[in-house]
CSV table of C-alpha atoms and ligand atoms in Angstrom, one decimal:
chain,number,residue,atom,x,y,z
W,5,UNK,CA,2.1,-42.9,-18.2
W,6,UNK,CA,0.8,-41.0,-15.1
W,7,UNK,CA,0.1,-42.4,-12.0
W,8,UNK,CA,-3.5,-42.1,-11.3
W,9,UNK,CA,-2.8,-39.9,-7.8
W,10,UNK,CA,-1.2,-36.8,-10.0
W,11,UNK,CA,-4.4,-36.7,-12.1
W,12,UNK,CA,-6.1,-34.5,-9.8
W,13,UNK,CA,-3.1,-32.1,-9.2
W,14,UNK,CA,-3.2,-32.0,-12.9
W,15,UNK,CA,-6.3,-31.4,-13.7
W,16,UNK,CA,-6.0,-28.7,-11.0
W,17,UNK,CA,-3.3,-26.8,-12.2
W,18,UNK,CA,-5.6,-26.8,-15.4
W,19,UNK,CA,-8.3,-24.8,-13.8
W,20,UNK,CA,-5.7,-22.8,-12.1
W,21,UNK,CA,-4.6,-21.6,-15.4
W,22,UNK,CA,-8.3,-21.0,-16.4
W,23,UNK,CA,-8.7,-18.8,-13.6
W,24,UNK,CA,-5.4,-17.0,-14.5
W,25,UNK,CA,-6.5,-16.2,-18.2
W,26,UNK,CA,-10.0,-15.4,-16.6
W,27,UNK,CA,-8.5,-12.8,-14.2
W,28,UNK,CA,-6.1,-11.6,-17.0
W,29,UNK,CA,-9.3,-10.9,-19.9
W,30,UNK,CA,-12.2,-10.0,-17.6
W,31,UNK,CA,-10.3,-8.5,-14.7
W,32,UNK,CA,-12.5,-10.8,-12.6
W,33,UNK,CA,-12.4,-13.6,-10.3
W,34,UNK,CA,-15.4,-15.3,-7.8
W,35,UNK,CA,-14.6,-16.2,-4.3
W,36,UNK,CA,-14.0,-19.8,-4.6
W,37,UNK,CA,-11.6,-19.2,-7.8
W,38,UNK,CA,-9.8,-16.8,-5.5
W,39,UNK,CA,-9.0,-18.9,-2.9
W,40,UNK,CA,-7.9,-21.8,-5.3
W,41,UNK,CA,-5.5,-19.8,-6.7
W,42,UNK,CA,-4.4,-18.3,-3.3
W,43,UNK,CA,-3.8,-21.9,-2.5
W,44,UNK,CA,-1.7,-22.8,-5.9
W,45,UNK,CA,1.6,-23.5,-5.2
W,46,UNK,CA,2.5,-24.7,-9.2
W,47,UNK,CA,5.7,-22.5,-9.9
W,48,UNK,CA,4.1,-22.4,-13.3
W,49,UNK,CA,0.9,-21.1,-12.9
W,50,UNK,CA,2.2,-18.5,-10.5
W,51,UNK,CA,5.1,-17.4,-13.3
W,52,UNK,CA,1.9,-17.1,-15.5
W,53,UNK,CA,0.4,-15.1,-13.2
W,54,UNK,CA,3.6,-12.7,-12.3
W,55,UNK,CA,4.1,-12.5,-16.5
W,56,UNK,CA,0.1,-11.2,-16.9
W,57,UNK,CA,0.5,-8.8,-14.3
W,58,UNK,CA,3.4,-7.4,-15.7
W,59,UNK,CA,2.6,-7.1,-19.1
W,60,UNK,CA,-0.6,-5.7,-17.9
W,61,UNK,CA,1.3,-3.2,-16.3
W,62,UNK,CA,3.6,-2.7,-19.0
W,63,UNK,CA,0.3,-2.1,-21.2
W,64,UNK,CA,-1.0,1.1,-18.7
W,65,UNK,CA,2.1,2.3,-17.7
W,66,UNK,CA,5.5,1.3,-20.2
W,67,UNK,CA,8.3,1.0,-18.0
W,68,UNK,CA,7.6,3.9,-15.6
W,69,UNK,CA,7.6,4.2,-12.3
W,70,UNK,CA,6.1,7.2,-10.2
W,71,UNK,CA,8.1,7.9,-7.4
W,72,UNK,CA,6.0,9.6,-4.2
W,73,UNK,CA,8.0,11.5,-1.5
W,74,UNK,CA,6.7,10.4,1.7
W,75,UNK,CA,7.1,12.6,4.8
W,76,UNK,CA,6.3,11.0,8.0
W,77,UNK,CA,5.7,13.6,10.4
W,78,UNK,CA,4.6,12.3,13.7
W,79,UNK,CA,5.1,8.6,15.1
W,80,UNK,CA,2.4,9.9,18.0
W,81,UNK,CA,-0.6,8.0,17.6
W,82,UNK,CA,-3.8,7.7,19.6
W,83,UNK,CA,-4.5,4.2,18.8
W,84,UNK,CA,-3.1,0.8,20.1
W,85,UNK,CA,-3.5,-1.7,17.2
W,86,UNK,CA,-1.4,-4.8,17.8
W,87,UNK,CA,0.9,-4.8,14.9
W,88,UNK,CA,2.2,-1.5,14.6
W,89,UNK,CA,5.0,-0.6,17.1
W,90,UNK,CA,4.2,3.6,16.5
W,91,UNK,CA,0.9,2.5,19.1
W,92,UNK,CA,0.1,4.4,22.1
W,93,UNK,CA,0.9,1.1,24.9
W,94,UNK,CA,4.5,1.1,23.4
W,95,UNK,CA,6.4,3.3,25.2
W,96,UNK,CA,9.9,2.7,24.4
W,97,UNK,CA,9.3,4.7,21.1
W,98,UNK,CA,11.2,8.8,21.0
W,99,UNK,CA,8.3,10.8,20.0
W,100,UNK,CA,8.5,13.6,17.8
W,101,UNK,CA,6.6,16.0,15.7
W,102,UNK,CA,7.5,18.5,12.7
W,103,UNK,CA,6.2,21.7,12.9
W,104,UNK,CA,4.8,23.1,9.6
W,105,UNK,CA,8.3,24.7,8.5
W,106,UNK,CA,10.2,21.5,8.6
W,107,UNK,CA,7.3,19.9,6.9
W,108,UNK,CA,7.7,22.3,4.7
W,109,UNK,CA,11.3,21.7,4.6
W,110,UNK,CA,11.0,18.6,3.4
W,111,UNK,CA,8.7,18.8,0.3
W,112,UNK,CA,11.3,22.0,-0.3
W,113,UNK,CA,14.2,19.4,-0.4
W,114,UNK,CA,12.1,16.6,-2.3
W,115,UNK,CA,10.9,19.3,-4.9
W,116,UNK,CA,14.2,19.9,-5.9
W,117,UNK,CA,15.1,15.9,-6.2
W,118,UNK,CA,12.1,15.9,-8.7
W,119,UNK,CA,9.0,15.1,-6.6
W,120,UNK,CA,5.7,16.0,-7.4
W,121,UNK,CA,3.6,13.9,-4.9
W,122,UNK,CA,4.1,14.6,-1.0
W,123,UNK,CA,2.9,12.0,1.2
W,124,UNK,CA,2.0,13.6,4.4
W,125,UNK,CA,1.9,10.3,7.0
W,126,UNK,CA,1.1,10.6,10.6
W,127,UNK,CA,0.1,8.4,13.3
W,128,UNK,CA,-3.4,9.7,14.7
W,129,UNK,CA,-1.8,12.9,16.6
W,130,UNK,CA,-4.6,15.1,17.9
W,131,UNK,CA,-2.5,18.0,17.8
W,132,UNK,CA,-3.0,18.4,14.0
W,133,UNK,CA,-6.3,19.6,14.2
W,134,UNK,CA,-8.2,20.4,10.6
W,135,UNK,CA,-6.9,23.5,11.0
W,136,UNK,CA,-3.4,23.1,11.6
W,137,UNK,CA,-3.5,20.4,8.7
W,138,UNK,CA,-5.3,22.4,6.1
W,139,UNK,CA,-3.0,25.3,7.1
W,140,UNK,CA,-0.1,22.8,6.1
W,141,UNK,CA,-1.9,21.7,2.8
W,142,UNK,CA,-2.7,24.9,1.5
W,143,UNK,CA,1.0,26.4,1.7
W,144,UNK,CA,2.1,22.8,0.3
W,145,UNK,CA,0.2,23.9,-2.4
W,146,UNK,CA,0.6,27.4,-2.8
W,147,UNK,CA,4.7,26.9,-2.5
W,148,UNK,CA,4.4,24.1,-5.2
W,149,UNK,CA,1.7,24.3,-7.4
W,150,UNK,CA,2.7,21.5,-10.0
W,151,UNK,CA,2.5,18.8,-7.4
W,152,UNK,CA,-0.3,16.8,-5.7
W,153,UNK,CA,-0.6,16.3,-1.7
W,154,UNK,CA,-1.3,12.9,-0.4
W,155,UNK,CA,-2.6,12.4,3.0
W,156,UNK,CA,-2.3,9.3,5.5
W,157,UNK,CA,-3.7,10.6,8.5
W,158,UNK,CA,-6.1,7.7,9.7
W,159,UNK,CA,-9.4,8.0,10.9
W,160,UNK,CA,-11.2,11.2,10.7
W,161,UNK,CA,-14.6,12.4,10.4
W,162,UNK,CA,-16.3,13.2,7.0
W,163,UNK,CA,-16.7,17.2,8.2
W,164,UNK,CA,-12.8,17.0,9.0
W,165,UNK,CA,-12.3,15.1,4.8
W,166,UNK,CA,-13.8,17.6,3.2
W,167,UNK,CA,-12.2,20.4,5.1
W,168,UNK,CA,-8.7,18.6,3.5
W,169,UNK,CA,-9.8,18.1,0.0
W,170,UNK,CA,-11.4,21.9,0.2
W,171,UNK,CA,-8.0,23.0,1.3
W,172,UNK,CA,-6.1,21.4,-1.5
W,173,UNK,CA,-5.1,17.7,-0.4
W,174,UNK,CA,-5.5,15.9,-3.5
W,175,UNK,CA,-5.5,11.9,-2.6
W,176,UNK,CA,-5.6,10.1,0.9
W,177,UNK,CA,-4.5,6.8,2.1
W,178,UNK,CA,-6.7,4.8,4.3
W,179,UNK,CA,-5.5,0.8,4.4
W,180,UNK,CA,-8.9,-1.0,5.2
W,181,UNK,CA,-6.5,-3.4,7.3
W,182,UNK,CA,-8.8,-6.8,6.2
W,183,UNK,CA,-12.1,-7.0,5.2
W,184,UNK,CA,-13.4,-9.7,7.6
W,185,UNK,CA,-14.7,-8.0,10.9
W,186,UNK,CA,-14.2,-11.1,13.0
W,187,UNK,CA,-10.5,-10.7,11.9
W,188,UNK,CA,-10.5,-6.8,11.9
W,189,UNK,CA,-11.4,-7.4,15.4
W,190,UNK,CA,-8.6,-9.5,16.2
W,191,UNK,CA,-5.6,-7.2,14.9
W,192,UNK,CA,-7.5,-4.2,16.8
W,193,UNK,CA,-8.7,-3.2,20.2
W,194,UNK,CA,-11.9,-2.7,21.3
W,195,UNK,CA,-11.9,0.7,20.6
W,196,UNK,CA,-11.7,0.8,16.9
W,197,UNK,CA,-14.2,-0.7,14.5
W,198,UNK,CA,-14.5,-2.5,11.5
W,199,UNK,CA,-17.6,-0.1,10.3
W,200,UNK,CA,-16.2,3.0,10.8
W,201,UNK,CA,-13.1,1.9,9.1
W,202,UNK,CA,-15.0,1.2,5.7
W,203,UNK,CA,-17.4,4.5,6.4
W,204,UNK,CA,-14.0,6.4,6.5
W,205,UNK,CA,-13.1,5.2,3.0
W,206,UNK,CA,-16.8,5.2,1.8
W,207,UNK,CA,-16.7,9.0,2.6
W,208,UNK,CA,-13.1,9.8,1.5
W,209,UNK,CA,-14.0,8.1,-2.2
W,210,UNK,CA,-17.4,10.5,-2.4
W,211,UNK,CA,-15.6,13.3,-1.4
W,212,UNK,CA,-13.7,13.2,-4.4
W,213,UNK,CA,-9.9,11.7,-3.3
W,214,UNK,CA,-8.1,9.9,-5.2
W,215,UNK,CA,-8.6,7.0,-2.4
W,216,UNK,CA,-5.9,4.1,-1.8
W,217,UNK,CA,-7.1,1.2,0.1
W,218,UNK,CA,-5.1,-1.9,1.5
W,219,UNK,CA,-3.8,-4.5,3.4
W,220,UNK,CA,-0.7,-6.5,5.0
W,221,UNK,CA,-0.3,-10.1,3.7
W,222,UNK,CA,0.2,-12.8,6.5
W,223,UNK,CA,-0.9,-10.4,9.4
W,224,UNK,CA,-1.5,-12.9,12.8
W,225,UNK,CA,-4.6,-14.8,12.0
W,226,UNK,CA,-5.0,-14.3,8.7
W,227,UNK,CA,-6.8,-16.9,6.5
W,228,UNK,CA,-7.3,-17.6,2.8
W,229,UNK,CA,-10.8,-16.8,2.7
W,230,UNK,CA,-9.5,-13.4,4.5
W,231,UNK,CA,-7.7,-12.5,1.7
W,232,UNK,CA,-9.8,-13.7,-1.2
W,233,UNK,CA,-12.3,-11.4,0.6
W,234,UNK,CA,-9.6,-8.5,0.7
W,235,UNK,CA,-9.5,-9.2,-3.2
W,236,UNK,CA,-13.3,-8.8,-3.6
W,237,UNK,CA,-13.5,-5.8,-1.3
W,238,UNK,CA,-10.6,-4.0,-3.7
W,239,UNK,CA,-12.5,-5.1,-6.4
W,240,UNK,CA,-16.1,-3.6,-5.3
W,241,UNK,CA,-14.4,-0.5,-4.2
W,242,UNK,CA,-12.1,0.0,-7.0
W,243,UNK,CA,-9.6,2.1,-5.1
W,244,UNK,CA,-7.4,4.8,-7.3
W,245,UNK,CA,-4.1,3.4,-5.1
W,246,UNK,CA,-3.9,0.3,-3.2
W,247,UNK,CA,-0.7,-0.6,-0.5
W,248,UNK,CA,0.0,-4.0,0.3
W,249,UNK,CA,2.8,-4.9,1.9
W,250,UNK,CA,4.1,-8.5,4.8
W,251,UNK,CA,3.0,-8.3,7.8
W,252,UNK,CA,6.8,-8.0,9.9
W,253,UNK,CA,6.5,-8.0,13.9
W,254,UNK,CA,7.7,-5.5,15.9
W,255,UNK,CA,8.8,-6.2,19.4
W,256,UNK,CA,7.9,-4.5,21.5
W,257,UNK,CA,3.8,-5.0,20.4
W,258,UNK,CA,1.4,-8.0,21.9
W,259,UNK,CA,2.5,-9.8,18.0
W,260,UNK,CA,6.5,-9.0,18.6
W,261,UNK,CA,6.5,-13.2,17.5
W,262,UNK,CA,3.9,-13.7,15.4
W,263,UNK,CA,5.9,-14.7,12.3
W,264,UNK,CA,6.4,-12.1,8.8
W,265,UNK,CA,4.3,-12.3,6.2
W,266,UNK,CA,5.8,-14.5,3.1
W,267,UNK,CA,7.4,-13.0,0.2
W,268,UNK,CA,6.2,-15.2,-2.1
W,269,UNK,CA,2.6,-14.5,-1.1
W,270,UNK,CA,2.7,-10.9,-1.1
W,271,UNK,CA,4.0,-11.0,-4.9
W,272,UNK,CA,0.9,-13.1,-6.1
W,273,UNK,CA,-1.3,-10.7,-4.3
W,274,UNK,CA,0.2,-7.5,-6.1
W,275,UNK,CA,-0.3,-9.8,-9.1
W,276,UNK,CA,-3.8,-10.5,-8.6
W,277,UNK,CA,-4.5,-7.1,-7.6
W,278,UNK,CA,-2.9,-6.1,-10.9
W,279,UNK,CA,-5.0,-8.1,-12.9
W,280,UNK,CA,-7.9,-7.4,-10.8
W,281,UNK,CA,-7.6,-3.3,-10.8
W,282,UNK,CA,-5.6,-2.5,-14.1
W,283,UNK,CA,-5.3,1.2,-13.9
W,284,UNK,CA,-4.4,1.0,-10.1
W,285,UNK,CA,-1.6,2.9,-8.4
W,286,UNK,CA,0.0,-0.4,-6.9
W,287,UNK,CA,3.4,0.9,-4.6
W,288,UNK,CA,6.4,-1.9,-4.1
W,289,UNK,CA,6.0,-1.2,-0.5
W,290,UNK,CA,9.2,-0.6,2.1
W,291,UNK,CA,8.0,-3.6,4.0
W,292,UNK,CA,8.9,-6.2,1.0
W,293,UNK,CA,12.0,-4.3,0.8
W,294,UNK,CA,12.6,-5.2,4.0
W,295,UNK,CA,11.7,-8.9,4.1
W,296,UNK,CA,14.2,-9.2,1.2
W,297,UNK,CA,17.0,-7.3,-0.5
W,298,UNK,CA,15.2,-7.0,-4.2
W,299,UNK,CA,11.9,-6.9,-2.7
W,300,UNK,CA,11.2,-3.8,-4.5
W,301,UNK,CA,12.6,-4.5,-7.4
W,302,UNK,CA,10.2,-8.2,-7.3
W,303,UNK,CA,7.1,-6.3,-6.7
W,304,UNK,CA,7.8,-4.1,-9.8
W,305,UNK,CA,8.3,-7.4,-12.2
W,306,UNK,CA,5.0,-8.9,-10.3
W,307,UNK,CA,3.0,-6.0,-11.5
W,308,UNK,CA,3.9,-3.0,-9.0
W,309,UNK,CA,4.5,1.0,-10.6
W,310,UNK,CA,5.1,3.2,-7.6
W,311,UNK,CA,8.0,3.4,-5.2
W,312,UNK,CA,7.7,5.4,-2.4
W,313,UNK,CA,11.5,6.7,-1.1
W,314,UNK,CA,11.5,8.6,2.1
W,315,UNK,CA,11.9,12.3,2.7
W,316,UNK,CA,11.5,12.6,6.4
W,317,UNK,CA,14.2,14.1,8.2
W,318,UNK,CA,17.2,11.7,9.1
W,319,UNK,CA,17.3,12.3,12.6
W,320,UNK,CA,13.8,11.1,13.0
W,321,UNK,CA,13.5,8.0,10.7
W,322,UNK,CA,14.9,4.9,12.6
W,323,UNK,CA,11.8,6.6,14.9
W,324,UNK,CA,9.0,5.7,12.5
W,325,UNK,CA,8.8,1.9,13.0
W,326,UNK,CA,5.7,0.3,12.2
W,327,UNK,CA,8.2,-2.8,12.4
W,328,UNK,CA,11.4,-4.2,13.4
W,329,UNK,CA,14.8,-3.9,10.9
W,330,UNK,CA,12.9,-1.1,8.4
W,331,UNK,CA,15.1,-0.2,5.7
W,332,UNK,CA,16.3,2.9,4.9
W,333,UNK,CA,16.6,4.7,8.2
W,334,UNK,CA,19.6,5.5,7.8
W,335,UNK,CA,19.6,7.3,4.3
W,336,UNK,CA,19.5,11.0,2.9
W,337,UNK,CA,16.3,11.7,1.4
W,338,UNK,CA,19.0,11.8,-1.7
W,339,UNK,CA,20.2,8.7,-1.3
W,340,UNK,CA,16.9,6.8,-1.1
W,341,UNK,CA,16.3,8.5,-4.4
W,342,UNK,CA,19.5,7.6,-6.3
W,343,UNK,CA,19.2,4.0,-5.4
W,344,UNK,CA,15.5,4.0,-5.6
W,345,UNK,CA,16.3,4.7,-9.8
W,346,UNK,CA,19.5,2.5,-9.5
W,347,UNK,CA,17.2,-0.4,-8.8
W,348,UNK,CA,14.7,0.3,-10.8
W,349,UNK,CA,16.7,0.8,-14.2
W,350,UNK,CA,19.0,-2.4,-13.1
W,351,UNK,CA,14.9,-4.2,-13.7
W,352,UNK,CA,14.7,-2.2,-17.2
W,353,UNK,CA,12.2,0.7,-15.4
W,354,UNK,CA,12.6,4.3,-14.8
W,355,UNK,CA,11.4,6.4,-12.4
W,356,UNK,CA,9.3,9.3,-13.4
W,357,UNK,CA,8.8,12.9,-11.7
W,358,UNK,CA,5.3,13.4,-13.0
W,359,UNK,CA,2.6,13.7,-10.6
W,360,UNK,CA,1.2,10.2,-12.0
W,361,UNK,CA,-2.3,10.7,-11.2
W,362,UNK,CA,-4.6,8.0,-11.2
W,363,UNK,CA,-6.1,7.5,-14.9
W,364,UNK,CA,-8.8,5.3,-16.1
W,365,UNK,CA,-8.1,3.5,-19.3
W,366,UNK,CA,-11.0,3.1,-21.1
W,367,UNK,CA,-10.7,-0.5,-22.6
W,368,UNK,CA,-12.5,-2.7,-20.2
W,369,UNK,CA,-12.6,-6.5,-20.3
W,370,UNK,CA,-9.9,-6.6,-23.0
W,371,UNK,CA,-9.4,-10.1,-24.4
W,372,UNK,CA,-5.8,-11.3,-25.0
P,401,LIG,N1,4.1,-4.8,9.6
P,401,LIG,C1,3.7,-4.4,8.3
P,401,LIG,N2,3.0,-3.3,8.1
P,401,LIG,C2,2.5,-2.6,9.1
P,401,LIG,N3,1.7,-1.5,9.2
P,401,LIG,C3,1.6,-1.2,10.5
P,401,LIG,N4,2.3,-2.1,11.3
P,401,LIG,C4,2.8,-2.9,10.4
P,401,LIG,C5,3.7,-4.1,10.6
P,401,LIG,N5,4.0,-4.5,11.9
P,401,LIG,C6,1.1,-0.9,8.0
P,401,LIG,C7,-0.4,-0.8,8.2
P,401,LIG,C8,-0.7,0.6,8.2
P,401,LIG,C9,0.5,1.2,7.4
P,401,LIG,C10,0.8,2.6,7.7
P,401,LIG,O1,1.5,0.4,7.9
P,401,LIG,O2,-1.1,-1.5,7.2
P,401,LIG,O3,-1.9,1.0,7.6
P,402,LIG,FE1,16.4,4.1,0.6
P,402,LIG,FE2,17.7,2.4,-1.1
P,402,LIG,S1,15.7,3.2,-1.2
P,402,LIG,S2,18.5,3.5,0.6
């Protein structure tokens, strides 16, 4: 017999489940079943949720994982958001730049550990002007023909996007951050907005880039309803690559001890996301590898099928941080690579070389 207080819980956990087989056969969820199962905290219905996600994966993908090189070429940045420790207040970071030839350098080096995706990252440096960029882009391109160019640049205008894809860039990353202004506006100065944001990746999408969208779990006044309308956003905008990753403080930035987004959380998310945005190129981020030794390898088993290892150059990496005690700084692009696959075979996965470009499946709404 059950005492009559665990009824409800029970007959919560119930729905909970519904919403999980909902989410898993219509690749849909409302707002208020979002934030109930944002809320769960049943072991069991989250296990349920991490097994759909895989097997949904498993379903699009088998046990492949693309691998994308990223290339981080300058920590200079015009902006002053309040998590990232690369912002423009903090001046206790060593600044640097690669010229064209050591960006080029590095996709050399990368090409011959098997990449065929560069992710060119910045912080929003002024002094790669369209043209210095597309210059970049088209000899990325000319030098290595099989592979596909992935941009991260930040804001730009729609004149300055077309000039990119025109010269060859092939997808570009654009996290909307949240998708509540009133908490846009709290994790960004008065100088950026919450509009021109989304008009970015409104006009990247139309231009024809493969677009990734996305978000940091547990960022400093982040609330439920924020992320269920994260969820929704991804789900209206159905973004060919999405990036979610904790929220970890850096200190020398007005959140330096605001606490680090939860594992645990970050893992339903990919989940739902999963679930949510089937075909999607989900990356198991550096920043869960960072919050926990098998980070990684848990976002892969919660429905994840991209890693991204780094190929900037040594000297520069510990000089990239978005956040405090980021992993990998200290690595050959090699050695990133090598125990990028270590990990993933030790889950049952394998890293592919392919370019892995994003590819609709067209079953929709499949019933299980
Ligand atoms: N913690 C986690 N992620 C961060 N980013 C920036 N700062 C942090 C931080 N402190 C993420 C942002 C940005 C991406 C390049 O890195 O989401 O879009
Ligand atoms: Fe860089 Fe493990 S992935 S050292």
């Amino acid at each position: 017999m059950e005492s009559p207080p665990r009824l409800p819980i029970q007959k919560n956990k119930k729905m909970i489940k519904e919403i999980i087989e909902k989410l898993a056969s219509e690749q849909n969820a409302d707002r208020e079943e979002l934030i109930l199962l944002l809320n769960d905290k049943s072991e069991d219905n989250l296990e349920l949720l991490r097994v759909k996600a895989q097997a949904r994966a498993r379903e699009r993908f088998g046990n492949k994982i693309f691998v994308r090189g990223l290339i981080e070429f300058s920590n200079i940045c015009k902006n002053d958001c309040f998590y990232c420790g690369l912002r423009r207040s903090n001046g206790r970071v060593a600044r640097y730049r690669l010229t064209k030839e050591q960006i080029l350098g590095c996709c050399e080096n990368g090409y011959a550990l098997g990449f065929r995706t560069f992710v060119l990252q910045s912080g929003e440096d002024g002094c790669y002007t369209d043209e210095v960029i597309t210059d970049i882009v088209s000899e990325v391109k000319k030098r290595f023909p099989d592979c596909a160019v992935t941009l991260s640049l930040g804001e730009r205008s729609r004149e300055s996007y077309l000039r990119l894809f025109e010269a060859g860039a092939d997808r570009y990353l654009l996290r909307h951050e949240t998708a509540s202004k009133p908490h846009y506006e709290r994790l960004h100065p008065g100088d950026m907005s919450f509009e021109n944001r989304l008009s970015c990746l409104r006009a990247l999408k139309e231009i024809g880039f493969q677009t990734g969208a996305g978000f940091m779990v547990g960022s400093p006044f982040q609330t439920t309803d924020d992320l269920a309308d994260d969820l929704l956003f991804l789900k209206a905008f159905e973004p060919q690559m999405c990036g979610i990753g904790p929220f970890i403080p850096h200190r020398d930035t007005p959140f330096g001890n605001y606490p680090q987004g939860s594992l645990d959380l970050t893992l339903k998310l990919l989940s739902i996301v999963r679930l949510l945005l089937p075909d999607v190129l989900l990356p198991s981020t550096t920043a869960l590898g960072t919050i926990d030794p098998r980070g990684r390898e848990l976002g892969i088993l919660h429905g994840a099928n991209v890693v991204m290892p780094n190929l900037s150059p040594k000297e520069h990496r510990k000089d990239y941080s978005l956040y405090d005690n980021k992993i990998c700084t200290g690595d050959e692009a090699a050695e990133c690579v090598n125990c990028l696959s270590l990990r993933m075979k030790s889950i049952g996965y394998e890293t592919v070389t392919d370019r892995g470009d994003f590819k609709q499946h067209k079953t929709t709404g499949n019933k299980e």
